[in-house]
Amino acid sequence: MNTHIQDVRVRYAPSPTGLQHVGGIRTALFNYLFARSKGGKFILRLEDTDRTRTDDSYVQNLYDTFDWLKFKWDEGPDCGGAFGSYVQSERSELYKKYAQELIEKEKAYYCFCSAQRIDEVRQQREAAHSSESGYDRFCRSIEPQEAAKKAAAGELCTIRLKIPLGENTVFYDHLLGEIEWKNDDVNPDPVLLKSDGFPTYHLANVVDDHLMEISHIMRAQEWLPSVPLHVIMYRAFGWTPPEFCHLPMVMGQDGKKLSKRHGATSIDEFRKQGYLPEALINYVALLGASYEEGKDIYTLEELTQRFSLEKLNKAPAVFDYKKLEWYNGQYIRMKTDEELASLCLPYAINAGLFGSEEPTAQQRDVFVAIMALVKERLTFLNEVPEKVAYLFREPEIPAAEEFIPKKCDLTKTIELLQIGKELAGSLAQTPDDEQAENFIKAEAQKREIKLGDLMMPLRVAITGSRVSPPLFGSLRILGAERSTDRIENALKNLRG
Ligand code: GLU
């Protein structure tokens, strides 16, 4: 890593043409961590030059996503900074000026080709099975003065970069090393300024990275093919390019680029499912970086302390949904009951758990108390309403078979539940699980019945299910009276 660079300035430069997804967040996070680790600045720039695909709702989604993730840029459209505007559509005049500068330096030229002509060239090539693609450089040979006259007269035109042919472009990438590209293989004279006066990605990106004094460009490897032509542009302007670091791609388990086919990819989806931002950040930070400490859990702060370009991997990162789930479970268990209850509350309200909108004070207390019971086995926040519903409304009494332990019959089950009923009051009053367990074990022993056989019908009567959060805790939360009532009802049903 270049240590002579004093002022590290990096950026996340999304185009607001879609929801924020894992890949974008990974790019943003790595830039953030790099800036923090170097005492530099992290910048947000909106690359909204594609006017047909840009949408305000995606800008809003970007802000919502980062509010939720709780890591932020130092300069950006919402918080300002000395290098604004940070929105490309507000910088149009600037790009025109710089495109003009390249024309004057004869590093770019006016192109008067219509879309129709370009299409005809494409069709002819297709018919001739030609491997050539891209612009045929038709207008490159027009005398600059003549072209300038035509443009000044208002003839519709674009401005194209004049790629110097017969040369190679060499640049260095921190992860991939030195890369050499034949200019003749670079996108043939790409458009910099469109006929409507809007810049293309290439022009706006290069001009802004320069003007915003970006020191390092860290982004996904899919942008690598653009680098040679960007470097050509930097040189055409007489500017020094920033340093490059292209991050490994994020793949699904099948080795194909991560997409919706593999599962959730937008941060919104993860959020709705009940992922915690800490889990997502922790997992995403390891997508393409290894810290080799035999440690999995890292806070944002710890990541900041450890991040360096040397820890990045070249190989593609594989997105493992199971591992992410594991992280989520870990972070859920780190929450206090109060914190977890607050996080789960919106899901519970949404599921109508409390009848009306907001829980009553008593319902809230129950909700907090139940967190201790479910926390250990929770993977997603959105599992909570279903898991704990039996504490807020009477569960449906399951069919008799559900109550019957292995090798028992209905008569025996009724007997067992009758005993359960006698014990429920005392169990509900035990202060903790250990005492409850000792108590019920002793009772089972005394009566010469298996503990499991005693617990099963009791569990089904109390929770409405064979699989449920811990029984003793549930009894305590419900209290002696409601517990006994539930058992009574179940017994009535079983007796038919
Ligand atoms: N606007 C590009 C994107 O959508 C930015 C690529 C870059 O970082 O240069 O990802």
Coordinates of C-alpha atoms in Angstrom, one line a residue, residues 10-232:
V10 CA -12.5 7.0 -1.1
R11 CA -16.0 6.9 -2.3
Y12 CA -19.1 4.7 -2.8
A13 CA -20.7 5.8 -6.1
P14 CA -23.9 3.9 -6.7
S15 CA -26.3 4.6 -9.5
P16 CA -29.7 4.8 -8.0
T17 CA -31.3 2.4 -10.5
G18 CA -32.1 -0.4 -8.1
L19 CA -32.4 -1.4 -4.5
Q20 CA -29.2 -1.5 -2.4
H21 CA -27.9 -5.1 -2.5
V22 CA -25.2 -7.1 -0.8
G23 CA -22.6 -6.4 -3.5
G24 CA -23.0 -2.7 -3.2
I25 CA -23.0 -2.8 0.6
R26 CA -19.8 -4.8 0.5
T27 CA -18.2 -2.1 -1.7
A28 CA -19.4 0.7 0.6
L29 CA -18.3 -1.1 3.7
F30 CA -14.8 -1.9 2.4
N31 CA -14.4 1.8 1.4
Y32 CA -15.6 2.9 4.8
L33 CA -13.3 0.5 6.6
F34 CA -10.3 1.6 4.5
A35 CA -11.0 5.3 5.1
R36 CA -11.4 4.7 8.8
S37 CA -8.3 2.6 9.1
K38 CA -6.3 5.3 7.4
G39 CA -7.9 8.3 9.1
G40 CA -9.3 9.3 5.7
K41 CA -12.7 10.3 4.3
F42 CA -15.5 8.2 3.0
I43 CA -17.7 9.9 0.4
L44 CA -21.0 9.1 -1.1
R45 CA -21.6 10.2 -4.7
L46 CA -24.8 9.6 -6.6
E47 CA -24.1 8.6 -10.1
D48 CA -27.5 9.4 -11.5
T49 CA -26.6 10.1 -15.1
D50 CA -28.8 7.4 -16.5
R51 CA -31.9 9.5 -16.4
T52 CA -34.2 6.8 -17.6
R53 CA -33.3 4.2 -15.0
T54 CA -32.7 6.6 -12.0
D55 CA -35.5 6.8 -9.6
D56 CA -36.0 8.8 -6.4
S57 CA -37.3 5.8 -4.6
Y58 CA -33.9 4.1 -5.0
V59 CA -32.2 7.2 -3.5
Q60 CA -34.5 6.9 -0.6
N61 CA -33.8 3.2 -0.3
L62 CA -30.1 4.0 -0.2
Y63 CA -30.5 6.4 2.7
D64 CA -32.8 4.1 4.6
T65 CA -30.4 1.2 4.1
F66 CA -27.5 3.1 5.5
D67 CA -29.5 4.5 8.4
W68 CA -30.3 1.0 9.3
L69 CA -26.8 -0.3 8.9
K70 CA -25.5 2.6 10.9
F71 CA -22.3 3.4 9.1
K72 CA -22.1 6.7 7.3
W73 CA -20.1 8.7 4.8
D74 CA -18.3 11.9 5.8
E75 CA -19.3 13.8 2.7
G76 CA -22.4 13.3 0.6
P77 CA -25.5 14.8 -0.9
D78 CA -27.3 14.8 2.5
C79 CA -24.5 16.1 4.7
G80 CA -22.6 18.2 2.2
G81 CA -18.8 18.7 2.1
A82 CA -16.2 20.8 0.4
F83 CA -16.4 19.0 -2.9
G84 CA -20.1 19.1 -3.7
S85 CA -22.4 18.7 -5.4
Y86 CA -22.3 15.0 -4.7
V87 CA -25.1 14.4 -7.2
Q88 CA -23.9 14.0 -10.8
S89 CA -27.1 15.3 -12.3
E90 CA -26.4 18.6 -10.6
R91 CA -22.9 18.8 -12.2
S92 CA -23.8 18.7 -15.9
E93 CA -22.2 21.9 -16.8
L94 CA -18.9 20.7 -15.4
Y95 CA -18.9 17.6 -17.5
K96 CA -19.6 19.6 -20.7
K97 CA -16.7 21.8 -19.9
Y98 CA -14.3 18.9 -19.4
A99 CA -15.5 17.1 -22.6
Q100 CA -14.8 20.4 -24.4
E101 CA -11.4 20.5 -22.9
L102 CA -10.6 17.1 -24.4
I103 CA -11.9 18.2 -27.8
E104 CA -9.6 21.2 -27.7
K105 CA -6.7 18.9 -26.8
E106 CA -7.8 16.7 -29.7
K107 CA -8.1 13.8 -27.3
A108 CA -11.8 13.5 -28.1
Y109 CA -13.9 14.3 -31.2
Y110 CA -17.4 15.1 -32.2
C111 CA -19.4 12.3 -33.6
F112 CA -22.4 13.0 -35.8
C113 CA -23.5 9.4 -36.4
S114 CA -27.2 8.8 -35.9
A115 CA -28.4 5.9 -33.9
Q116 CA -29.7 4.5 -37.2
R117 CA -26.3 4.5 -38.8
I118 CA -24.8 2.8 -35.8
D119 CA -27.5 0.2 -36.0
E120 CA -26.9 -0.4 -39.7
V121 CA -23.2 -0.9 -39.0
R122 CA -24.1 -3.5 -36.4
Q123 CA -26.4 -5.3 -38.8
Q124 CA -23.9 -5.4 -41.6
R125 CA -21.3 -6.9 -39.2
E126 CA -23.7 -9.4 -38.1
A127 CA -24.6 -10.4 -41.7
A128 CA -20.8 -10.7 -42.4
H129 CA -20.3 -12.7 -39.2
S130 CA -17.7 -10.2 -38.2
S131 CA -16.3 -10.3 -34.7
E132 CA -15.9 -6.5 -34.6
S133 CA -18.1 -4.7 -32.1
G134 CA -18.6 -1.2 -30.9
Y135 CA -18.3 2.1 -32.8
D136 CA -16.5 1.9 -36.2
R137 CA -14.7 5.3 -35.5
F138 CA -16.4 6.8 -38.6
C139 CA -16.2 10.4 -37.3
R140 CA -12.7 10.1 -36.0
S141 CA -11.3 11.2 -39.4
I142 CA -13.4 14.4 -39.7
E143 CA -11.2 17.5 -39.6
P144 CA -11.4 18.9 -36.1
Q145 CA -12.2 22.4 -37.4
E146 CA -14.9 21.2 -39.7
A147 CA -16.4 19.1 -36.9
A148 CA -16.3 22.1 -34.6
K149 CA -18.2 24.2 -37.1
K150 CA -20.9 21.5 -37.6
A151 CA -21.3 21.2 -33.8
A152 CA -21.4 25.0 -33.4
A153 CA -24.1 25.2 -36.1
G154 CA -26.2 23.0 -33.8
E155 CA -25.9 19.7 -35.6
L156 CA -26.8 16.8 -33.2
C157 CA -23.6 15.2 -32.0
T158 CA -21.9 13.3 -29.2
I159 CA -18.4 13.6 -28.0
R160 CA -16.2 10.5 -28.1
L161 CA -12.9 9.6 -26.5
K162 CA -10.1 9.2 -29.1
I163 CA -8.4 6.0 -27.9
P164 CA -4.7 6.2 -28.9
L165 CA -4.3 3.1 -31.2
G166 CA -1.3 0.9 -31.5
E167 CA -0.4 1.4 -27.8
N168 CA -0.9 -0.4 -24.6
T169 CA -2.3 0.9 -21.4
V170 CA -0.7 -0.3 -18.2
F171 CA -2.0 0.2 -14.7
Y172 CA -1.6 -1.2 -11.3
D173 CA -4.3 -2.8 -9.2
H174 CA -3.6 -3.4 -5.5
L175 CA -5.2 -6.8 -5.6
L176 CA -4.6 -8.0 -9.2
G177 CA -1.1 -6.5 -9.7
E178 CA 0.0 -4.9 -13.0
I179 CA -2.5 -5.1 -15.8
E180 CA -1.7 -4.4 -19.4
W181 CA -4.4 -3.8 -21.9
K182 CA -4.0 -3.3 -25.7
N183 CA -5.7 -0.1 -26.6
D184 CA -7.0 -1.6 -29.8
D185 CA -9.0 -4.0 -27.6
V186 CA -10.5 -1.2 -25.4
N187 CA -14.1 -0.2 -26.1
P188 CA -13.6 1.7 -29.4
D189 CA -13.9 5.4 -28.7
P190 CA -16.7 5.4 -26.2
V191 CA -19.2 8.3 -25.9
L192 CA -18.3 10.7 -23.2
L193 CA -21.0 13.3 -23.7
K194 CA -24.4 12.3 -25.1
S195 CA -26.3 14.4 -27.7
D196 CA -28.6 15.6 -24.9
G197 CA -25.6 17.1 -23.1
F198 CA -25.6 14.5 -20.3
P199 CA -22.3 12.7 -19.6
T200 CA -21.9 9.0 -19.7
Y201 CA -20.7 7.0 -16.7
H202 CA -17.1 7.1 -17.9
L203 CA -16.8 10.9 -18.2
A204 CA -18.7 11.8 -15.0
N205 CA -16.9 9.1 -13.0
V206 CA -13.4 10.2 -14.1
V207 CA -14.0 13.9 -13.7
D208 CA -15.6 13.5 -10.3
D209 CA -13.0 11.2 -8.9
H210 CA -10.4 13.7 -10.0
L211 CA -12.2 16.8 -8.7
M212 CA -13.2 15.1 -5.5
E213 CA -9.6 14.2 -5.0
I214 CA -10.3 10.5 -4.6
S215 CA -7.1 8.7 -3.7
H216 CA -8.2 5.1 -4.1
I217 CA -11.0 3.5 -6.2
M218 CA -12.2 0.4 -4.6
R219 CA -15.1 -1.3 -6.4
A220 CA -16.2 -4.7 -7.7
Q221 CA -14.2 -6.5 -10.3
E222 CA -16.9 -6.1 -12.9
W223 CA -15.7 -2.5 -13.4
L224 CA -12.2 -3.7 -14.4
P225 CA -12.8 -3.5 -18.2
S226 CA -13.5 0.3 -17.8
V227 CA -10.2 1.0 -16.2
P228 CA -8.0 1.1 -19.3
L229 CA -10.2 3.7 -20.9
H230 CA -10.5 5.7 -17.7
V231 CA -6.7 5.7 -17.4
I232 CA -6.5 6.9 -21.0

